[in-house]
Amino acid sequence: MWISNNDEESTAIWELSKVEDRTAAITSGTILEARLTAAIKEKLYENEEINREMFRETGPLGPFGTKIRLGFMLGIYGMQAYCDLKRITTVRNMFAHQLKAKSFELNELKQHVMNLTLVEKHIFQQGTDSTEIVDRGAWQKFYIPNRDAELADPKRRFLLSVMIISTMLTPTVVQVSAPRLPVPRF
């Protein structure tokens, strides 16, 4: 179900289900951040030097949280995705910065993960009829076997949430951006 932008990303995505929870959270979060960065850049003027300066790790648009807020303000996604992105960042940061965060089963982590909501709207049980799809208002649909069991598992729910947002941010799936800003007059 994942869409990959390059071989390196393909390898990382393939490994997600096989690695420890901490590695899966950090790696999938890194993929998501790269996709969000690319989607934001699609909305901005093209200037390699300024983009590099603004988006470097210590630059004004370097932090993931800043990119999440900017993506919302640019209209790349709505409030539901914004809230899920904030939860995903919280989980990723807990895994990266807290030694006790070893598993998605840790109550603090699990609470954030189980509150991810886009999976409820866009993940369907294989064989779901089209009426339910219309009722949920899902414009992007992902079908999986054992939907309820998958969404009850915190690691799977987290990875499916990241996959949904990453896919929706991929320009080949959906036009992420409106036309670029007009060329300035002065």
Short mmCIF file of C-alpha atoms in Angstrom, two decimals:
data_model
loop_
_atom_site.label_atom_id
_atom_site.label_comp_id
_atom_site.label_asym_id
_atom_site.label_seq_id
_atom_site.Cartn_x
_atom_site.Cartn_y
_atom_site.Cartn_z
CA MET A 1 0.00 0.00 0.00
CA TRP A 2 2.94 2.35 0.52
CA ILE A 3 4.14 4.40 -2.41
CA SER A 4 7.88 4.81 -2.56
CA ASN A 5 9.81 7.74 -4.01
CA ASN A 6 13.18 5.94 -4.38
CA ASP A 7 15.05 2.70 -3.66
CA GLU A 8 16.33 3.88 -0.28
CA GLU A 9 12.80 4.71 0.84
CA SER A 10 11.51 1.39 -0.55
CA THR A 11 14.01 -0.51 1.58
CA ALA A 12 13.10 1.48 4.69
CA ILE A 13 9.37 0.91 4.12
CA TRP A 14 9.89 -2.82 3.55
CA GLU A 15 11.77 -3.08 6.87
CA LEU A 16 9.16 -1.22 8.96
CA SER A 17 7.15 -4.29 9.96
CA LYS A 18 10.29 -6.28 10.80
CA VAL A 19 12.15 -3.83 13.06
CA GLU A 20 11.77 -2.89 16.71
CA ASP A 21 9.00 -0.43 17.56
CA ARG A 22 11.41 2.43 18.24
CA THR A 23 13.09 2.04 14.85
CA ALA A 24 9.73 1.74 13.07
CA ALA A 25 8.40 4.93 14.67
CA ILE A 26 11.49 6.98 13.96
CA THR A 27 11.98 5.68 10.41
CA SER A 28 8.34 6.06 9.38
CA GLY A 29 8.28 9.53 10.92
CA THR A 30 11.35 10.45 8.88
CA ILE A 31 9.65 9.28 5.67
CA LEU A 32 6.55 11.28 6.57
CA GLU A 33 8.57 14.41 7.33
CA ALA A 34 10.35 14.16 3.97
CA ARG A 35 7.00 13.87 2.17
CA LEU A 36 5.60 16.85 4.06
CA THR A 37 8.70 18.91 3.28
CA ALA A 38 8.33 18.12 -0.43
CA ALA A 39 4.61 19.02 -0.36
CA ILE A 40 5.35 22.37 1.28
CA LYS A 41 8.11 23.14 -1.20
CA GLU A 42 5.61 22.53 -4.02
CA LYS A 43 3.64 25.51 -2.71
CA LEU A 44 6.59 27.89 -2.50
CA TYR A 45 8.73 29.79 -4.96
CA GLU A 46 11.58 27.74 -6.33
CA ASN A 47 14.91 28.98 -5.02
CA GLU A 48 17.35 26.24 -4.11
CA GLU A 49 19.57 28.40 -1.92
CA ILE A 50 16.73 29.93 0.11
CA ASN A 51 14.95 26.57 0.40
CA ARG A 52 18.13 24.94 1.69
CA GLU A 53 18.56 27.73 4.26
CA MET A 54 14.93 27.71 5.40
CA PHE A 55 14.53 23.92 5.58
CA ARG A 56 17.91 22.97 7.09
CA GLU A 57 17.63 21.22 10.46
CA THR A 58 18.31 24.42 12.42
CA GLY A 59 16.52 26.69 9.94
CA PRO A 60 13.17 28.39 10.55
CA LEU A 61 11.29 25.61 8.71
CA GLY A 62 13.52 22.77 9.91
CA PRO A 63 11.50 21.40 12.84
CA PHE A 64 8.82 18.83 12.01
CA GLY A 65 6.27 20.67 14.18
CA THR A 66 6.81 23.89 12.23
CA LYS A 67 6.31 22.03 8.95
CA ILE A 68 3.10 20.47 10.29
CA ARG A 69 1.67 23.89 11.19
CA LEU A 70 2.80 25.40 7.88
CA GLY A 71 1.28 22.52 5.89
CA PHE A 72 -2.06 23.18 7.56
CA MET A 73 -1.80 26.94 7.01
CA LEU A 74 -1.02 26.38 3.32
CA GLY A 75 -4.13 24.20 2.97
CA ILE A 76 -2.25 21.02 2.15
CA TYR A 77 -4.48 19.11 4.61
CA GLY A 78 -7.29 19.75 7.04
CA MET A 79 -7.67 19.69 10.80
CA GLN A 80 -8.04 15.91 11.10
CA ALA A 81 -4.70 15.29 9.35
CA TYR A 82 -3.12 18.15 11.31
CA CYS A 83 -4.15 16.53 14.61
CA ASP A 84 -2.92 13.11 13.47
CA LEU A 85 0.40 14.62 12.37
CA LYS A 86 0.84 16.20 15.81
CA ARG A 87 0.14 12.84 17.48
CA ILE A 88 2.57 11.06 15.15
CA THR A 89 5.26 13.61 15.98
CA THR A 90 4.64 13.18 19.70
CA VAL A 91 5.02 9.41 19.38
CA ARG A 92 8.14 9.69 17.23
CA ASN A 93 9.71 12.14 19.69
CA MET A 94 8.88 9.94 22.67
CA PHE A 95 10.63 7.00 21.01
CA ALA A 96 13.60 9.19 20.08
CA HIS A 97 14.05 10.94 23.42
CA GLN A 98 12.72 8.67 26.18
CA LEU A 99 14.54 5.48 27.10
CA LYS A 100 11.38 3.95 28.58
CA ALA A 101 9.64 4.23 25.18
CA LYS A 102 10.55 0.84 23.75
CA SER A 103 7.17 -0.43 22.62
CA PHE A 104 3.92 0.91 21.23
CA GLU A 105 2.29 -0.95 24.14
CA LEU A 106 3.61 1.65 26.62
CA ASN A 107 0.44 3.33 27.90
CA GLU A 108 1.62 6.89 27.16
CA LEU A 109 2.43 5.96 23.58
CA LYS A 110 -0.60 3.74 23.10
CA GLN A 111 -2.95 6.58 24.11
CA HIS A 112 -1.60 8.85 21.38
CA VAL A 113 -1.64 6.08 18.78
CA MET A 114 -5.17 4.91 19.52
CA ASN A 115 -6.35 8.53 19.04
CA LEU A 116 -5.13 8.60 15.43
CA THR A 117 -8.32 9.06 13.42
CA LEU A 118 -7.58 9.07 9.68
CA VAL A 119 -7.24 5.28 9.75
CA GLU A 120 -10.89 5.00 10.76
CA LYS A 121 -11.94 6.99 7.70
CA HIS A 122 -9.60 5.63 5.03
CA ILE A 123 -8.86 2.00 5.96
CA PHE A 124 -11.50 -0.50 4.88
CA GLN A 125 -12.01 -4.20 5.34
CA GLN A 126 -11.45 -6.04 2.07
CA GLY A 127 -14.86 -6.58 0.51
CA THR A 128 -16.45 -3.44 2.01
CA ASP A 129 -19.41 -2.24 -0.04
CA SER A 130 -19.35 1.18 -1.66
CA THR A 131 -22.17 2.59 0.50
CA GLU A 132 -19.98 2.51 3.61
CA ILE A 133 -17.15 4.19 1.70
CA VAL A 134 -19.43 7.05 0.63
CA ASP A 135 -20.82 7.34 4.18
CA ARG A 136 -17.32 7.83 5.59
CA GLY A 137 -16.44 10.45 3.00
CA ALA A 138 -13.16 8.76 2.11
CA TRP A 139 -11.66 10.04 -1.12
CA GLN A 140 -8.57 7.85 -0.69
CA LYS A 141 -9.29 4.22 0.16
CA PHE A 142 -7.04 1.45 1.45
CA TYR A 143 -8.33 -2.12 1.76
CA ILE A 144 -6.81 -4.61 4.17
CA PRO A 145 -7.80 -8.01 5.54
CA ASN A 146 -8.50 -8.10 9.28
CA ARG A 147 -9.11 -4.35 9.50
CA ASP A 148 -10.35 -4.34 13.10
CA ALA A 149 -7.43 -6.42 14.38
CA GLU A 150 -4.93 -4.26 12.48
CA LEU A 151 -6.37 -1.03 13.88
CA ALA A 152 -6.44 -2.46 17.41
CA ASP A 153 -2.69 -3.16 17.27
CA PRO A 154 -0.86 0.09 18.20
CA LYS A 155 2.17 -0.48 15.97
CA ARG A 156 0.04 -1.37 12.94
CA ARG A 157 -2.33 1.55 13.59
CA PHE A 158 0.63 3.95 13.80
CA LEU A 159 2.25 2.62 10.61
CA LEU A 160 -1.06 2.64 8.73
CA SER A 161 -1.64 6.26 9.82
CA VAL A 162 1.81 7.28 8.59
CA MET A 163 1.24 5.37 5.36
CA ILE A 164 -2.08 7.12 4.72
CA ILE A 165 -0.70 10.62 5.24
CA SER A 166 2.52 9.86 3.35
CA THR A 167 0.53 8.54 0.42
CA MET A 168 -1.79 11.52 0.39
CA LEU A 169 1.22 13.85 0.39
CA THR A 170 2.73 12.09 -2.63
CA PRO A 171 2.16 14.24 -5.74
CA THR A 172 1.72 11.16 -7.98
CA VAL A 173 -1.35 10.14 -5.96
CA VAL A 174 -2.99 13.49 -5.42
CA GLN A 175 -2.20 16.98 -6.55
CA VAL A 176 -0.85 18.29 -3.27
CA SER A 177 -0.51 21.84 -4.42
CA ALA A 178 -2.48 24.51 -6.10
CA PRO A 179 -0.51 26.31 -8.75
CA ARG A 180 2.63 27.94 -7.42
CA LEU A 181 2.47 31.53 -6.29
CA PRO A 182 2.47 34.03 -9.14
CA VAL A 183 5.78 35.59 -10.08
CA PRO A 184 6.26 38.75 -7.99
CA ARG A 185 5.89 42.06 -9.77
CA PHE A 186 8.89 43.61 -8.04
#
